[in-house]
Structure formats: C-alpha cells, structure tokens
mmCIF file of C-alpha atoms in Angstrom:
data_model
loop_
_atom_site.group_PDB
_atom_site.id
_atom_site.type_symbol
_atom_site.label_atom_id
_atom_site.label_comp_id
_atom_site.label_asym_id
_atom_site.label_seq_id
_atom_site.Cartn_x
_atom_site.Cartn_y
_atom_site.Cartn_z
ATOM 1 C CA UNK R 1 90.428 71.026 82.262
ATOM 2 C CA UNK R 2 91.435 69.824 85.382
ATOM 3 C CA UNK R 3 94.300 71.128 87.743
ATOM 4 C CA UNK R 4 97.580 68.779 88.118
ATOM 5 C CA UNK R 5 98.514 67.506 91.150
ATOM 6 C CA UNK R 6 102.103 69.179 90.517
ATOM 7 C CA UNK R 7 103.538 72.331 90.056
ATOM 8 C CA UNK R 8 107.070 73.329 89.934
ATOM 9 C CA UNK R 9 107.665 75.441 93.408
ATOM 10 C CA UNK R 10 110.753 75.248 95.300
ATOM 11 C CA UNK R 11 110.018 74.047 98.849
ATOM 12 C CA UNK R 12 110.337 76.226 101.609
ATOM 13 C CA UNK R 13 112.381 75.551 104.450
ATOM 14 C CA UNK R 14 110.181 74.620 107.155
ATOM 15 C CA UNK R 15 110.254 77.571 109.732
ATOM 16 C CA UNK R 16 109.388 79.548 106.173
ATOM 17 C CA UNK R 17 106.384 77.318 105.406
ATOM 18 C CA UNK R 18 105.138 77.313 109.019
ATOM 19 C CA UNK R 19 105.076 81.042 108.561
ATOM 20 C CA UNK R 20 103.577 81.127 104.801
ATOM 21 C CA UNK R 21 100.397 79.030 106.939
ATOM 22 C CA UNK R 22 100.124 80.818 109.877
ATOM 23 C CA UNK R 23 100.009 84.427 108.152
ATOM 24 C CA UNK R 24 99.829 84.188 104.592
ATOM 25 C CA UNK R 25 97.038 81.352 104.362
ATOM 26 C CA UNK R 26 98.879 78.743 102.627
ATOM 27 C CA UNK R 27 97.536 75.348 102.246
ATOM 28 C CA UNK R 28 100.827 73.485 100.665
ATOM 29 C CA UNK R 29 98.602 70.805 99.216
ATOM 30 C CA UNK R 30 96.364 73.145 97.773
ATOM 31 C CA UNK R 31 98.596 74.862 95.663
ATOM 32 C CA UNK R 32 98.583 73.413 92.329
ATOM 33 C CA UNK R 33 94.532 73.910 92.355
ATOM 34 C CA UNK R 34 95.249 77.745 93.590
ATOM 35 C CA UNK R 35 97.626 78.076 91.000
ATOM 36 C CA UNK R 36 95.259 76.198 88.510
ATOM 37 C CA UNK R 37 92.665 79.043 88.766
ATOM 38 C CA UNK R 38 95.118 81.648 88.607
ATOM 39 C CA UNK R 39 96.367 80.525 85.254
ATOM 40 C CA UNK R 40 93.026 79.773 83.765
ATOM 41 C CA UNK R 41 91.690 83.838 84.637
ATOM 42 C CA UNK R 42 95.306 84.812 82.920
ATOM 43 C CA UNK R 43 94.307 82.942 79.695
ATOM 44 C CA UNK R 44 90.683 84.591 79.151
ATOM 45 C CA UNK R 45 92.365 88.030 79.745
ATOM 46 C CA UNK R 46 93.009 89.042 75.786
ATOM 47 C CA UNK R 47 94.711 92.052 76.773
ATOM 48 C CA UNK R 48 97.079 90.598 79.121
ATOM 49 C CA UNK R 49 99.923 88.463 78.498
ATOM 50 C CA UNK R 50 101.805 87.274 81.790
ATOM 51 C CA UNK R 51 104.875 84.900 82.955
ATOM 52 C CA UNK R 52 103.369 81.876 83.786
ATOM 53 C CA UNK R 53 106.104 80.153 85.684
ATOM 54 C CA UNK R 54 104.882 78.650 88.998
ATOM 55 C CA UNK R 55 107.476 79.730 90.831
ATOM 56 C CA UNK R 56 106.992 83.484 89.642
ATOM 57 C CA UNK R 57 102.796 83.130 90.054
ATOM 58 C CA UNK R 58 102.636 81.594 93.688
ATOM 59 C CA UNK R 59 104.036 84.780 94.946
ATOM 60 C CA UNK R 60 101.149 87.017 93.633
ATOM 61 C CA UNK R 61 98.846 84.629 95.704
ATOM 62 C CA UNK R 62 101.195 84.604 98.578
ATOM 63 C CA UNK R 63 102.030 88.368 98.046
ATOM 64 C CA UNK R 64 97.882 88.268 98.576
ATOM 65 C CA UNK R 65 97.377 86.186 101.213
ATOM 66 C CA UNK R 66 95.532 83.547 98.660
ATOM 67 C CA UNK R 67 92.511 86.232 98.153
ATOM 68 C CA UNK R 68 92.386 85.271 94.662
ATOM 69 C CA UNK R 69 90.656 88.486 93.672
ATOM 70 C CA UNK R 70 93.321 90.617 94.890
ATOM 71 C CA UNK R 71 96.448 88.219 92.588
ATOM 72 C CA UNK R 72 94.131 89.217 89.870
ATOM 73 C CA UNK R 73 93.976 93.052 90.188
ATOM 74 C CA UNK R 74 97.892 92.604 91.363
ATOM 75 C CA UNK R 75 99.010 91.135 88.878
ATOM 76 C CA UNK R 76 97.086 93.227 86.278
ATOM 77 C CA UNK R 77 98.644 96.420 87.397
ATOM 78 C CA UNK R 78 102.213 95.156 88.150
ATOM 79 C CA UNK R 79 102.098 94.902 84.053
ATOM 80 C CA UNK R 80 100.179 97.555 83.161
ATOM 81 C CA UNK R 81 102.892 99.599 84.703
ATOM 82 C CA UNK R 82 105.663 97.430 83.098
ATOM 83 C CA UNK R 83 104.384 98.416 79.980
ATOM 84 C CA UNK R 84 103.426 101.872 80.577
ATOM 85 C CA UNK R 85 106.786 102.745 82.025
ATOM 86 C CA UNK R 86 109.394 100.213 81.087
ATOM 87 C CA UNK R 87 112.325 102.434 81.562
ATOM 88 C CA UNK R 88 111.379 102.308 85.379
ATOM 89 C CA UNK R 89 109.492 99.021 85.769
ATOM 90 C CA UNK R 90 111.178 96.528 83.059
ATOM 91 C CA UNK R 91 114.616 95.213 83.174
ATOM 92 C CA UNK R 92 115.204 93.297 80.141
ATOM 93 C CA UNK R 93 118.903 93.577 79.126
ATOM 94 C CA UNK R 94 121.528 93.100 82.695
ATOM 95 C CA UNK R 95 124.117 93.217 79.746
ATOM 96 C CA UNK R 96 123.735 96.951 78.746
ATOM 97 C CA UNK R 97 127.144 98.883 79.728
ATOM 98 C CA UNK R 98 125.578 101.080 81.521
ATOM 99 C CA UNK R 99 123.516 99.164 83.843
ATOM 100 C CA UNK R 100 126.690 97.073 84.663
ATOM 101 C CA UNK R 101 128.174 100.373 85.414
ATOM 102 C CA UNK R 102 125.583 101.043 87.723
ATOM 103 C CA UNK R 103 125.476 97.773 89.331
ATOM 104 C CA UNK R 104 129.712 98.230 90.284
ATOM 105 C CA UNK R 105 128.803 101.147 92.015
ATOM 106 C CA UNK R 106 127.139 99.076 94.683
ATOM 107 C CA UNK R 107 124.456 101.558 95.172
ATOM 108 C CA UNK R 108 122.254 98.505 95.798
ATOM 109 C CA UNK R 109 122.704 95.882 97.426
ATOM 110 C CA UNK R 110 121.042 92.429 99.395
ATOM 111 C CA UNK R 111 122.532 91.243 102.373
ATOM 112 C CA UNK R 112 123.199 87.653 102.799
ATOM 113 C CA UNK R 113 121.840 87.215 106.499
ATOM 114 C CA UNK R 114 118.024 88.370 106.914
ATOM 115 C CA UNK R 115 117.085 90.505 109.803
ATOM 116 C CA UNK R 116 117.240 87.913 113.160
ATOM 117 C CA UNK R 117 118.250 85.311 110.754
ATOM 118 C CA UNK R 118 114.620 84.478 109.863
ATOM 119 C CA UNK R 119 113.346 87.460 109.171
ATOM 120 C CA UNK R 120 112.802 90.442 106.235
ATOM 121 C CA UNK R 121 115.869 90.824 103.416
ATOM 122 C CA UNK R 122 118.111 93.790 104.066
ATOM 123 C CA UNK R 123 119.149 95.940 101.434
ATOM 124 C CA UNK R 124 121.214 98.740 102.021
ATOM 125 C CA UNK R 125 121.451 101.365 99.299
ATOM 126 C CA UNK R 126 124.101 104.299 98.891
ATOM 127 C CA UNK R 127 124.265 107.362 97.173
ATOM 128 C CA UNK R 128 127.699 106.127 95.425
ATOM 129 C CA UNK R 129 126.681 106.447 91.836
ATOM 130 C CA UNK R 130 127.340 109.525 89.906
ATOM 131 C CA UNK R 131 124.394 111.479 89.326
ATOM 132 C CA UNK R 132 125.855 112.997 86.001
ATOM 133 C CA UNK R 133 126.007 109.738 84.445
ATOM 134 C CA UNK R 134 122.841 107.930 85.684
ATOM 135 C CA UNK R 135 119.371 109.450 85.566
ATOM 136 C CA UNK R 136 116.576 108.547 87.898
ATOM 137 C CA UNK R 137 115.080 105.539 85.176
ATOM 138 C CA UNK R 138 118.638 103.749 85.775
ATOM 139 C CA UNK R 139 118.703 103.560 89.300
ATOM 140 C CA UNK R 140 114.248 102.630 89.365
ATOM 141 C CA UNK R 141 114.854 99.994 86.695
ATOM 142 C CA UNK R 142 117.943 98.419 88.847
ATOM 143 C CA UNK R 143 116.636 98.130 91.903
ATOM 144 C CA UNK R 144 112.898 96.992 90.591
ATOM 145 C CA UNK R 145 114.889 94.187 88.471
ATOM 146 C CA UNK R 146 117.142 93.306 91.677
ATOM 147 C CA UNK R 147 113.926 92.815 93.660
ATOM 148 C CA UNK R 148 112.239 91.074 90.832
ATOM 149 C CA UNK R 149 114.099 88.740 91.067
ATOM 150 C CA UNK R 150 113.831 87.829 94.566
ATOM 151 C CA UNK R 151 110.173 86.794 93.114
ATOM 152 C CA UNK R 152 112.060 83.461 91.981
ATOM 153 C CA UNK R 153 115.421 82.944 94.241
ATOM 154 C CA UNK R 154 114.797 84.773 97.685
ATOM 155 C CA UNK R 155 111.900 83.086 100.190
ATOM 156 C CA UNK R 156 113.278 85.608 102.805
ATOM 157 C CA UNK R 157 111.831 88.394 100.836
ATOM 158 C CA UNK R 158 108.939 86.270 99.842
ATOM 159 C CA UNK R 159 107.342 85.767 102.841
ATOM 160 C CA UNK R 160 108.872 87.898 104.994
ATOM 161 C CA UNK R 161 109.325 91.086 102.941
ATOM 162 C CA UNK R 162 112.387 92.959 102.642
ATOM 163 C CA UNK R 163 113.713 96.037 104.371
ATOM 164 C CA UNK R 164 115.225 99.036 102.704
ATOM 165 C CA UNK R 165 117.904 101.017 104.384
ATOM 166 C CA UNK R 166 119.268 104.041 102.490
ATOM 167 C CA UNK R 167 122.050 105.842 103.278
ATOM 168 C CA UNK R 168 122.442 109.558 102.465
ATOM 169 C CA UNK R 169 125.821 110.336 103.716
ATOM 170 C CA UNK R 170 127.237 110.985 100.002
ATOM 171 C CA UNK R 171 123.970 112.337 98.830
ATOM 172 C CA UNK R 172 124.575 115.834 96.830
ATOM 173 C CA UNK R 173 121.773 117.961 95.717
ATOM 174 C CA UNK R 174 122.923 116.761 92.344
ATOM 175 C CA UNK R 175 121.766 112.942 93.550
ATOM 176 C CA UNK R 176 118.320 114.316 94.884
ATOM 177 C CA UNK R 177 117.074 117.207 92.229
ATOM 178 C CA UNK R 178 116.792 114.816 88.952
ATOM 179 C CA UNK R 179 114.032 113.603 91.152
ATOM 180 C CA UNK R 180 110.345 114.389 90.706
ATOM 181 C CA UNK R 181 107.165 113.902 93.045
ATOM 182 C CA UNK R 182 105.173 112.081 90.248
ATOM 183 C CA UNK R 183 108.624 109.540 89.939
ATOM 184 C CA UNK R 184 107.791 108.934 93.802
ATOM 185 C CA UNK R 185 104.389 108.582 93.734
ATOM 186 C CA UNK R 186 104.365 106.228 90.946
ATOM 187 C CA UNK R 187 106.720 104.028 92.985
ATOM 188 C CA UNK R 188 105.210 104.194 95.530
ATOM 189 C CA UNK R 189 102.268 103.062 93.978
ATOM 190 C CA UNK R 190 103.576 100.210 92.423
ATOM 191 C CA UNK R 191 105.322 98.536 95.499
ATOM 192 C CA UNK R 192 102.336 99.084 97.323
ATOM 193 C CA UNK R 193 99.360 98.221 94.531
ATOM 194 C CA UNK R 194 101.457 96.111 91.796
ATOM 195 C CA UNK R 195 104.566 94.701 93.410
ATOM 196 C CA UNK R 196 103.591 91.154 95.197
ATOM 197 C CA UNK R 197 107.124 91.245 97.788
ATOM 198 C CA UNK R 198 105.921 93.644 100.653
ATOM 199 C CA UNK R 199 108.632 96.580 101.272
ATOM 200 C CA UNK R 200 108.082 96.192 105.589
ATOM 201 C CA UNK R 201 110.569 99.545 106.170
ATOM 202 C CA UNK R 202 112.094 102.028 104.181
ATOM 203 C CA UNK R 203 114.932 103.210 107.131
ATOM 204 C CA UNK R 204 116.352 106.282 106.176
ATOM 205 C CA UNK R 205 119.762 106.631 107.631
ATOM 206 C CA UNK R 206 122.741 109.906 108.430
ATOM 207 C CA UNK R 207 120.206 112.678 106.923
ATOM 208 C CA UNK R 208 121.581 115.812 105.749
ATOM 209 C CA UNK R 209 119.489 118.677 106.639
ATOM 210 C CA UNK R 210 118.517 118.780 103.000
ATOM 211 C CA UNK R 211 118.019 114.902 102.486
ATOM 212 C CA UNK R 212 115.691 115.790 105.159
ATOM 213 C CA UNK R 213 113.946 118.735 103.736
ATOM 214 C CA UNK R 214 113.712 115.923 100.522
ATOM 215 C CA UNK R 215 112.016 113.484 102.607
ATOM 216 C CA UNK R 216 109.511 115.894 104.253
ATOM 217 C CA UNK R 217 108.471 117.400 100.514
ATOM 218 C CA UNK R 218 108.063 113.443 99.820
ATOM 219 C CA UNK R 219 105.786 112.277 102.280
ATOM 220 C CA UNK R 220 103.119 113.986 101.996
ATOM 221 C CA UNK R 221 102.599 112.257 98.360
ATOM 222 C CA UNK R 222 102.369 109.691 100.016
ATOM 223 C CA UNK R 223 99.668 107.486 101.149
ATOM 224 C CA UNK R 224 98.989 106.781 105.092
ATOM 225 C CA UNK R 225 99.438 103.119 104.406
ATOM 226 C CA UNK R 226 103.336 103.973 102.816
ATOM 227 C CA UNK R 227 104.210 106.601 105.135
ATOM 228 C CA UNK R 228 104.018 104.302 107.906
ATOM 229 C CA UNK R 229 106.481 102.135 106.397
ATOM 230 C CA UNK R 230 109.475 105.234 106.533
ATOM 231 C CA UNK R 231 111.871 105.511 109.070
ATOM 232 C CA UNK R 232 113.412 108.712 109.351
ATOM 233 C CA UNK R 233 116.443 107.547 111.975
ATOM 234 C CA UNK R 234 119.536 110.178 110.937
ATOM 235 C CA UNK R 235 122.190 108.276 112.943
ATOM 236 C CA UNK R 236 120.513 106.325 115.489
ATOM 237 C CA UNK R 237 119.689 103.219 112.927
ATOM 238 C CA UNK R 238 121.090 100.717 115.279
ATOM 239 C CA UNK R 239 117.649 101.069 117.084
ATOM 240 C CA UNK R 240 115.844 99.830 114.470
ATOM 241 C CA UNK R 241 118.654 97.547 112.670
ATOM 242 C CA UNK R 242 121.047 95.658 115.121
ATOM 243 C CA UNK R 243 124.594 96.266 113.990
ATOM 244 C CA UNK R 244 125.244 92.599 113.676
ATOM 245 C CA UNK R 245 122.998 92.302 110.890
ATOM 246 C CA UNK R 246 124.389 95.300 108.876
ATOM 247 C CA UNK R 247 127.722 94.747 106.415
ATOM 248 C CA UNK R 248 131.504 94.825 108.099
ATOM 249 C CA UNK R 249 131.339 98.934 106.210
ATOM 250 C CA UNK R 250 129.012 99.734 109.085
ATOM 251 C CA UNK R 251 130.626 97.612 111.847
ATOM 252 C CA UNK R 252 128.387 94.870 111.780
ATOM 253 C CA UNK R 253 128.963 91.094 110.574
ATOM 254 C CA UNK R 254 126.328 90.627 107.463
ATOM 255 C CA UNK R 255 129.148 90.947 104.444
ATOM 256 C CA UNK R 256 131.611 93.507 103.233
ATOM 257 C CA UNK R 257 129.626 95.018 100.749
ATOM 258 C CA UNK R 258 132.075 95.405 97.942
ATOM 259 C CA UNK R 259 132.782 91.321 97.717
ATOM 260 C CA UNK R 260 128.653 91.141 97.993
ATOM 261 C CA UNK R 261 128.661 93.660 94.720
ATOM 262 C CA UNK R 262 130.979 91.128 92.575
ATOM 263 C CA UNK R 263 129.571 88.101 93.880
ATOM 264 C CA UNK R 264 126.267 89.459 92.944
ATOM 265 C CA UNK R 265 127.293 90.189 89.767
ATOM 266 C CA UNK R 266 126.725 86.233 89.085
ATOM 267 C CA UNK R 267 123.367 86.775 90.034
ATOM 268 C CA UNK R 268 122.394 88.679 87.017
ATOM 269 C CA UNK R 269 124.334 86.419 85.146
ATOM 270 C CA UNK R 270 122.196 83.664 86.163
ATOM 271 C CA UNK R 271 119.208 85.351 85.610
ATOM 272 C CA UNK R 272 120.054 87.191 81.899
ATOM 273 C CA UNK R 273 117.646 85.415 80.000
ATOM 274 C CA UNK R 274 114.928 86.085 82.411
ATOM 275 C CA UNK R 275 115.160 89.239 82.304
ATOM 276 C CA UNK R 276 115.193 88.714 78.499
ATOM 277 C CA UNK R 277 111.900 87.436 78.425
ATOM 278 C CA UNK R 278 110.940 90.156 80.152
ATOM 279 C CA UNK R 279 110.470 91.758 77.022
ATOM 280 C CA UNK R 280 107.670 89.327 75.684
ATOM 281 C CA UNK R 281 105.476 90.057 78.853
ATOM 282 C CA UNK R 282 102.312 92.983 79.708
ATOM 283 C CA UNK R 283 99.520 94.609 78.241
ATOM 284 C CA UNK R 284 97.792 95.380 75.402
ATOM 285 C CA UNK R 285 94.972 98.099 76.609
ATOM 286 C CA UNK R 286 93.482 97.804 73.422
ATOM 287 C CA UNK R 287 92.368 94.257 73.810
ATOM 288 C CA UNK R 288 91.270 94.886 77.810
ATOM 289 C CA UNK R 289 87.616 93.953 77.879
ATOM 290 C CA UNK R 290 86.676 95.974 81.380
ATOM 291 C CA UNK R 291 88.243 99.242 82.929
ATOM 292 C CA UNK R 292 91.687 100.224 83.149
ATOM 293 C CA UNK R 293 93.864 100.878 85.586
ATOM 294 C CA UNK R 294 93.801 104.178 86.500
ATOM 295 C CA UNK R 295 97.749 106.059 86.836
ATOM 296 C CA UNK R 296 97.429 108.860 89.543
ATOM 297 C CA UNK R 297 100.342 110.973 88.125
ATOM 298 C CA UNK R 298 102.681 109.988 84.701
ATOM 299 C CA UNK R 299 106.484 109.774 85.390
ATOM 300 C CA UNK R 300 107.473 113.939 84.225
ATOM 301 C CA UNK R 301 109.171 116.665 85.401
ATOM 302 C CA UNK R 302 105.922 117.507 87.602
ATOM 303 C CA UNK R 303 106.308 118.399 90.942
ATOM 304 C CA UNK R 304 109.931 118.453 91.445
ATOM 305 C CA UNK R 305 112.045 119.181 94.231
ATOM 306 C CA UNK R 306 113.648 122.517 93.786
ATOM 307 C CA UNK R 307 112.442 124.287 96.875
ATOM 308 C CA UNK R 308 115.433 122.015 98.591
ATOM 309 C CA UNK R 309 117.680 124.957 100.200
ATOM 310 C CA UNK R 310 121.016 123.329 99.596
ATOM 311 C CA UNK R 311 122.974 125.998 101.412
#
C-alpha cells in the first residue's frame, strides 16, 4: 500500500512553518509519507486503537521532532494513560453540568496573543473554583481536554509550546490539600512522556508562604528535566512575562479574561463531538503483543500534602 500524496493538515502560517523546519525537522512535502508510516505501525498494534485524523497525528511526529520511534512510544503511552486514568486524562462529555460549572469559573484559561506575538500560548490559571465542589479529577480532566485540543486548532502551542502561569493569590489550604504527590507525578509524567504539545514554563505567580511550602514538597517528585521547566516568581512575574502580553485583570493588553471565558465557551461547543469520540479511543493491554508501559505511582491518596503548616 502506497502513501497518498495528500493528507488533510491545515497549513501553517509561514513564520510557523519556517520554524517547524528549522527546529522540529519538518520536510512539508514529506509529510503524507511520514504520516503514511505512522498509520501503518498504528494498524498492526492489536492492542491499541488510536485517532487517526491527520491533523491530530502530525503533532505526535512534530511533538517528536519526526524521530518516528519516539511518535510510537508517545503515542502509546498518551493512551495507555487515557485509559488507565480517564477521570484525569479523558474528556469525553464538555456537556456534563459540572464541567460547565467549572469551565465559568475561569480557572483556566488561553490567551489570544502568544508570548512576543510568535511565540509559546499563555494560559493563566486561578485558584477561583471552589474546592468543595470540584475535586482534583475535575480540574486534571479540564485543563488536559483544553490543551487537547490545541492538538487540532492552536499552531502556537504546536510548535511553539505553551506556557503555564498559575496564580495562587485565592489559593486556600482547602484548594491545595485534596492534592496528592502520586496526582503530580503522574502529570507530570504524562506532559512530559505522553503529551506531544511541550509545556516550555510552568510560572508560578503571588505565592503564599504555604503555596510555597506546596511547591517545595512537589518538586522533588519531580524529574530534573520538569523541574527546570518551574518558575517560582511570587510577584516579580513581569520578569519573565511582559505585562503587555498578560490579560487587562493584570494590567496588561492580551484580553479581559472573563469575555475570553464566554467566548471560549464556543470552543467546546465546536469541539463536543470530538471529545465524544474520545470515548472510542486507547488500549486494550490484553491484546499488547510486547511490554507495557510501566506507571511509576497510581493516582491515590499516597503521598499527600498534609505537612503544609497553614498557620
């Protein structure tokens, strides 16, 4: 079977694609070949059943730099973690009450400008939800469904990455307790082993003293590679994120984030019966014919964080 000369990508602009060449190893012409092979290995795997929309699969191999080897073991343990833990990893119904409930909090949110205007997607996240309504699976399966779905409509994030910047002003104990090492650890593993859009900086913003006692009994669960990417700034964010490109709420220019929270409301519209099919999708280990993917840590009450002095 031979590879078409076609496939159904959405061009980049061209500062996007010169990038997606220089540092990712993209040959534009290539493509449908690259994407070829990629589809054929998916089909002789018996225990794993994947999307296999262009636009979502190019991403694993840009998310890779084209190593081919690596979009294989990628995309093998971004499902096997789907279907291990689908109350963190797999969105599949935006219209469930209680996720739009979530999602009017505006705990999470893209901005529409990226950093420099070419550069990584912001996303600023607040502590604005109430913790006695939401557990720590609501506000993991948002945000990994709000990032999966950059995969199809956000070449920002695809190529460049995307930046994190949380905000702990209105964090409570009550926010950070529900918490538990292994919940980090396994999300830290999969936006680092499984997830193909590359989280650059996680820029921790107006730290409590215990928000930072949470982060320091964090990090060390961390790998190296991870730790590297968090930013521990308190107040002095402006360093590392010029005030022009954070929302009007902070002074800066990049959207008021309360008009970004209905307008991206739409968004999930758009995207419901994605998310849908979301549900069809992962992996049977029965069926897998070499060695699994090994979890560190399952998502329990292990390791939590009640040493945080809250006085």
């Amino acid at each position: 079977m031979e590879p078409q000369n076609k496939c159904e990508i959405k061009p980049l602009p061209e500062e996007l694609q010169k990038v997606a060449i220089n540092e990712l190893g993209e040959v534009p012409e290539r493509i449908p070949e690259d994407l070829f092979a990629f589809k054929q290995w998916i089909k002789q795997q018996p225990h794993l059943k994947a999307r296999m929309n262009d636009q979502f699969l190019v991403q694993f191999l840009r998310g890779c730099k084209y190593s081919l080897e690596k979009a294989k073991k990628k995309i093998d343990i971004f499902y096997s973690m789907k279907t291990k833990y689908p109350e963190y990893f797999n969105m599949t119904d935006v219209d469930d009450p209680l996720f739009r409930k979530l999602h009017n909090t505006g705990f999470f949110i893209p901005l529409p400008s990226p950093l420099n205007g070419h550069g990584p997607r912001i996303i600023m996240s607040r502590f604005k939800a109430d913790p006695t309504v939401f557990a720590p699976q609501h506000f993991f399966q948002y945000c990994d469904g709000s990032v999966e779905m950059m995969l199809m409509n956000d070449p920002y994030a695809c190529i460049y990455g995307v930046i994190l910047v949380i905000d702990f002003a209105e964090a409570t104990a009550s926010h950070l307790l529900p918490f538990t090492i292994n919940m980090a650890k396994q999300n830290a593993i999969y936006y680092e082993k499984a997830f193909p859009v590359r989280v650059k900086t996680f820029c921790f913003i107006n730290l409590s003293k215990y928000a930072q006692q949470f982060l320091n009994l964090l990090l060390p669960h961390m790998s190296e590679k991870f730790r590297k990417r968090f930013i521990l700034c308190g107040s002095e964010w402006s360093k590392h994120i010029p005030l022009e490109y954070m929302p009007t709420d902070y002074g800066g220019k990049n959207g008021c984030l309360e008009e970004l929270c209905r307008e991206y409301a739409k968004v999930w519209d758009e995207y419901r019966q994605y998310f849908k099919e979301n549900a069809n999708y992962g992996t049977d280990e029965h069926l897998r014919l070499g060695e699994a993917f090994k979890f560190d840590a399952d998502l329990g009450t292990g390791g939590t964080f009640r040493k945080l002095n809250v006085d």
